[in-house]
Amino acid sequence: MTDITPDLCDDNPDLVRVLEPMLANYGGKEAFSGEIVTVKCFEDNSLVKENLGLPGQGRVLVVDGGGSLRRALLGDMIAENAVKNGWEGVIIYGCIRDVSTISGLDLGVQALASIPLKTAKRGIGDYNIAVTFGGVTFNPGEYIYADSNGVVVAAKDLSRAS
């Protein structure tokens, strides 16, 4: 499953939404997919940590960090916890840190950039609401597919439609 997004776009042009090219791969899992869970937060990763500490069951956490390049919303300890809890991946409209460690984990991670600064923990944010960035709205319960070609979203699981 390394180049799944081009095939999904070719086979389902009317069913997919494609994120504008803006994210880089940071995780050890280059290609990943799963049901969407969302968090909206700004320079506060409390809800990211909380959700990745719960059973992931093969899902993908989509984090709308407001595009901030000032604080990292994901670091090595939270990412390691995500792997232990069965998350497939994390898409972050914001930054991460601990890049070398995260690159060795069995977790898909795409983000705008990296920065060494951590966030404050104020417990502020929203969970499982529709979030929009990069020209795409991500709805909880929909499906996301990510690889080095880009990020594709669909209302239903297209990996099972053969």
mmCIF file of C-alpha atoms in Angstrom:
data_model
loop_
_atom_site.group_PDB
_atom_site.id
_atom_site.type_symbol
_atom_site.label_atom_id
_atom_site.label_comp_id
_atom_site.label_asym_id
_atom_site.label_seq_id
_atom_site.Cartn_x
_atom_site.Cartn_y
_atom_site.Cartn_z
ATOM 1 C CA MET A 1 0.000 0.000 0.000
ATOM 2 C CA THR A 2 2.707 2.498 -0.874
ATOM 3 C CA ASP A 3 1.035 4.343 -3.757
ATOM 4 C CA ILE A 4 -2.649 3.965 -2.959
ATOM 5 C CA THR A 5 -3.810 7.578 -3.401
ATOM 6 C CA PRO A 6 -3.220 7.843 -7.184
ATOM 7 C CA ASP A 7 -5.210 4.631 -7.750
ATOM 8 C CA LEU A 8 -8.038 5.825 -5.509
ATOM 9 C CA CYS A 9 -8.201 9.105 -7.450
ATOM 10 C CA ASP A 10 -8.155 7.277 -10.807
ATOM 11 C CA ASP A 11 -10.760 4.700 -9.779
ATOM 12 C CA ASN A 12 -13.078 7.021 -7.803
ATOM 13 C CA PRO A 13 -12.758 10.577 -9.183
ATOM 14 C CA ASP A 14 -16.265 11.562 -8.041
ATOM 15 C CA LEU A 15 -15.907 10.070 -4.561
ATOM 16 C CA VAL A 16 -12.637 11.565 -3.327
ATOM 17 C CA ARG A 17 -11.491 14.942 -2.032
ATOM 18 C CA VAL A 18 -7.765 15.703 -2.264
ATOM 19 C CA LEU A 19 -5.841 17.838 0.213
ATOM 20 C CA GLU A 20 -3.738 20.604 -1.294
ATOM 21 C CA PRO A 21 -0.044 19.629 -1.272
ATOM 22 C CA MET A 22 1.277 20.983 2.011
ATOM 23 C CA LEU A 23 2.245 18.111 4.309
ATOM 24 C CA ALA A 24 5.454 16.100 4.660
ATOM 25 C CA ASN A 25 5.807 12.483 5.800
ATOM 26 C CA TYR A 26 7.484 12.096 9.191
ATOM 27 C CA GLY A 27 6.334 8.695 10.468
ATOM 28 C CA GLY A 28 7.845 5.276 9.963
ATOM 29 C CA LYS A 29 4.712 4.193 8.087
ATOM 30 C CA GLU A 30 4.817 5.963 4.722
ATOM 31 C CA ALA A 31 1.319 4.935 3.610
ATOM 32 C CA PHE A 32 -1.653 4.648 5.959
ATOM 33 C CA SER A 33 -5.420 4.858 6.044
ATOM 34 C CA GLY A 34 -8.364 4.567 8.381
ATOM 35 C CA GLU A 35 -11.512 6.075 9.783
ATOM 36 C CA ILE A 36 -11.195 9.761 10.688
ATOM 37 C CA VAL A 37 -11.263 11.112 14.244
ATOM 38 C CA THR A 38 -10.728 14.876 14.553
ATOM 39 C CA VAL A 39 -9.281 17.356 17.007
ATOM 40 C CA LYS A 40 -9.231 21.121 16.588
ATOM 41 C CA CYS A 41 -6.715 22.940 18.778
ATOM 42 C CA PHE A 42 -4.283 25.834 18.617
ATOM 43 C CA GLU A 43 -0.843 25.546 20.223
ATOM 44 C CA ASP A 44 -2.296 23.205 22.885
ATOM 45 C CA ASN A 45 -1.931 19.470 22.343
ATOM 46 C CA SER A 46 -3.986 18.339 25.358
ATOM 47 C CA LEU A 47 -6.690 16.743 23.196
ATOM 48 C CA VAL A 48 -4.108 15.187 20.872
ATOM 49 C CA LYS A 49 -2.450 13.486 23.842
ATOM 50 C CA GLU A 50 -5.803 12.457 25.330
ATOM 51 C CA ASN A 51 -7.144 10.923 22.110
ATOM 52 C CA LEU A 52 -3.953 9.100 21.124
ATOM 53 C CA GLY A 53 -3.972 7.638 24.637
ATOM 54 C CA LEU A 54 -7.244 5.861 23.820
ATOM 55 C CA PRO A 55 -7.686 2.717 21.683
ATOM 56 C CA GLY A 56 -7.173 3.715 18.055
ATOM 57 C CA GLN A 57 -8.572 0.592 16.406
ATOM 58 C CA GLY A 58 -6.836 1.418 13.122
ATOM 59 C CA ARG A 59 -8.158 4.975 12.937
ATOM 60 C CA VAL A 60 -6.385 8.185 11.894
ATOM 61 C CA LEU A 61 -6.390 11.334 14.026
ATOM 62 C CA VAL A 62 -6.751 14.500 11.934
ATOM 63 C CA VAL A 63 -5.569 17.539 13.880
ATOM 64 C CA ASP A 64 -6.476 21.050 12.806
ATOM 65 C CA GLY A 65 -3.767 23.034 14.555
ATOM 66 C CA GLY A 66 -4.662 26.223 12.733
ATOM 67 C CA GLY A 67 -1.515 25.929 10.627
ATOM 68 C CA SER A 68 0.627 27.184 13.506
ATOM 69 C CA LEU A 69 4.359 26.865 12.934
ATOM 70 C CA ARG A 70 5.186 28.016 16.480
ATOM 71 C CA ARG A 71 4.544 24.899 18.624
ATOM 72 C CA ALA A 72 4.680 21.113 18.111
ATOM 73 C CA LEU A 73 1.376 19.287 18.542
ATOM 74 C CA LEU A 74 2.980 15.813 18.486
ATOM 75 C CA GLY A 75 6.186 14.529 20.066
ATOM 76 C CA ASP A 76 7.829 11.158 20.593
ATOM 77 C CA MET A 77 6.042 10.160 23.812
ATOM 78 C CA ILE A 78 2.558 10.856 22.452
ATOM 79 C CA ALA A 79 3.455 9.136 19.143
ATOM 80 C CA GLU A 80 4.777 6.058 20.986
ATOM 81 C CA ASN A 81 1.520 5.942 22.935
ATOM 82 C CA ALA A 82 -0.430 6.127 19.662
ATOM 83 C CA VAL A 83 1.433 3.062 18.354
ATOM 84 C CA LYS A 84 0.746 1.135 21.592
ATOM 85 C CA ASN A 85 -2.938 2.019 21.281
ATOM 86 C CA GLY A 86 -3.326 0.854 17.680
ATOM 87 C CA TRP A 87 -3.634 4.153 15.799
ATOM 88 C CA GLU A 88 -2.782 3.993 12.078
ATOM 89 C CA GLY A 89 -1.647 7.567 11.774
ATOM 90 C CA VAL A 90 -1.885 11.267 12.509
ATOM 91 C CA ILE A 91 -2.410 14.125 10.049
ATOM 92 C CA ILE A 92 -1.451 17.496 11.553
ATOM 93 C CA TYR A 93 -2.160 20.927 10.144
ATOM 94 C CA GLY A 94 0.660 22.202 12.313
ATOM 95 C CA CYS A 95 4.052 21.011 13.566
ATOM 96 C CA ILE A 96 5.617 17.993 15.264
ATOM 97 C CA ARG A 97 8.911 17.460 17.079
ATOM 98 C CA ASP A 98 11.208 14.512 17.911
ATOM 99 C CA VAL A 99 11.383 13.758 14.198
ATOM 100 C CA SER A 100 14.156 11.123 14.380
ATOM 101 C CA THR A 101 12.277 9.037 16.933
ATOM 102 C CA ILE A 102 8.915 9.379 15.175
ATOM 103 C CA SER A 103 10.459 8.319 11.852
ATOM 104 C CA GLY A 104 11.280 4.953 13.424
ATOM 105 C CA LEU A 105 7.766 4.263 14.730
ATOM 106 C CA ASP A 106 5.127 2.112 13.022
ATOM 107 C CA LEU A 107 2.861 5.123 12.700
ATOM 108 C CA GLY A 108 1.901 7.303 9.778
ATOM 109 C CA VAL A 109 2.573 10.972 10.519
ATOM 110 C CA GLN A 110 2.138 13.877 8.139
ATOM 111 C CA ALA A 111 2.518 17.493 9.236
ATOM 112 C CA LEU A 112 3.427 20.935 7.919
ATOM 113 C CA ALA A 113 6.875 21.091 9.543
ATOM 114 C CA SER A 114 8.877 20.368 12.662
ATOM 115 C CA ILE A 115 9.829 22.659 15.535
ATOM 116 C CA PRO A 116 11.435 21.764 18.887
ATOM 117 C CA LEU A 117 9.027 23.809 21.056
ATOM 118 C CA LYS A 118 6.282 21.986 22.965
ATOM 119 C CA THR A 119 2.809 23.376 23.562
ATOM 120 C CA ALA A 120 1.142 24.596 26.711
ATOM 121 C CA LYS A 121 -1.413 22.191 28.207
ATOM 122 C CA ARG A 122 -4.579 24.185 28.819
ATOM 123 C CA GLY A 123 -7.133 21.543 27.816
ATOM 124 C CA ILE A 124 -8.533 23.811 25.114
ATOM 125 C CA GLY A 125 -9.892 22.425 21.853
ATOM 126 C CA ASP A 126 -12.708 20.566 20.151
ATOM 127 C CA TYR A 127 -13.087 16.826 19.568
ATOM 128 C CA ASN A 128 -14.784 15.033 16.673
ATOM 129 C CA ILE A 129 -16.110 18.059 14.815
ATOM 130 C CA ALA A 130 -15.777 18.763 11.096
ATOM 131 C CA VAL A 131 -12.462 20.544 10.436
ATOM 132 C CA THR A 132 -11.366 22.233 7.224
ATOM 133 C CA PHE A 133 -7.889 23.011 5.914
ATOM 134 C CA GLY A 134 -6.054 22.662 2.628
ATOM 135 C CA GLY A 135 -9.295 22.841 0.659
ATOM 136 C CA VAL A 136 -10.814 19.740 2.300
ATOM 137 C CA THR A 137 -13.364 19.241 5.069
ATOM 138 C CA PHE A 138 -12.570 16.246 7.276
ATOM 139 C CA ASN A 139 -15.674 14.737 8.870
ATOM 140 C CA PRO A 140 -15.441 12.250 11.745
ATOM 141 C CA GLY A 141 -16.374 8.782 10.527
ATOM 142 C CA GLU A 142 -15.209 9.353 6.954
ATOM 143 C CA TYR A 143 -12.059 7.681 5.605
ATOM 144 C CA ILE A 144 -8.611 9.045 4.914
ATOM 145 C CA TYR A 145 -5.805 7.641 2.779
ATOM 146 C CA ALA A 146 -2.295 9.095 2.933
ATOM 147 C CA ASP A 147 0.998 8.312 1.247
ATOM 148 C CA SER A 148 3.919 10.228 -0.263
ATOM 149 C CA ASN A 149 1.664 11.347 -3.139
ATOM 150 C CA GLY A 150 -0.797 13.138 -0.894
ATOM 151 C CA VAL A 151 -3.905 12.849 1.251
ATOM 152 C CA VAL A 152 -7.308 11.696 -0.029
ATOM 153 C CA VAL A 153 -10.629 11.730 1.862
ATOM 154 C CA ALA A 154 -13.817 9.811 1.045
ATOM 155 C CA ALA A 155 -17.212 9.464 2.690
ATOM 156 C CA LYS A 156 -16.900 5.659 2.693
ATOM 157 C CA ASP A 157 -14.141 3.068 2.926
ATOM 158 C CA LEU A 158 -12.846 2.781 -0.643
ATOM 159 C CA SER A 159 -10.182 0.211 0.215
ATOM 160 C CA ARG A 160 -12.899 -2.434 0.498
ATOM 161 C CA ALA A 161 -14.603 -1.503 -2.780
ATOM 162 C CA SER A 162 -13.103 -3.847 -5.353
#
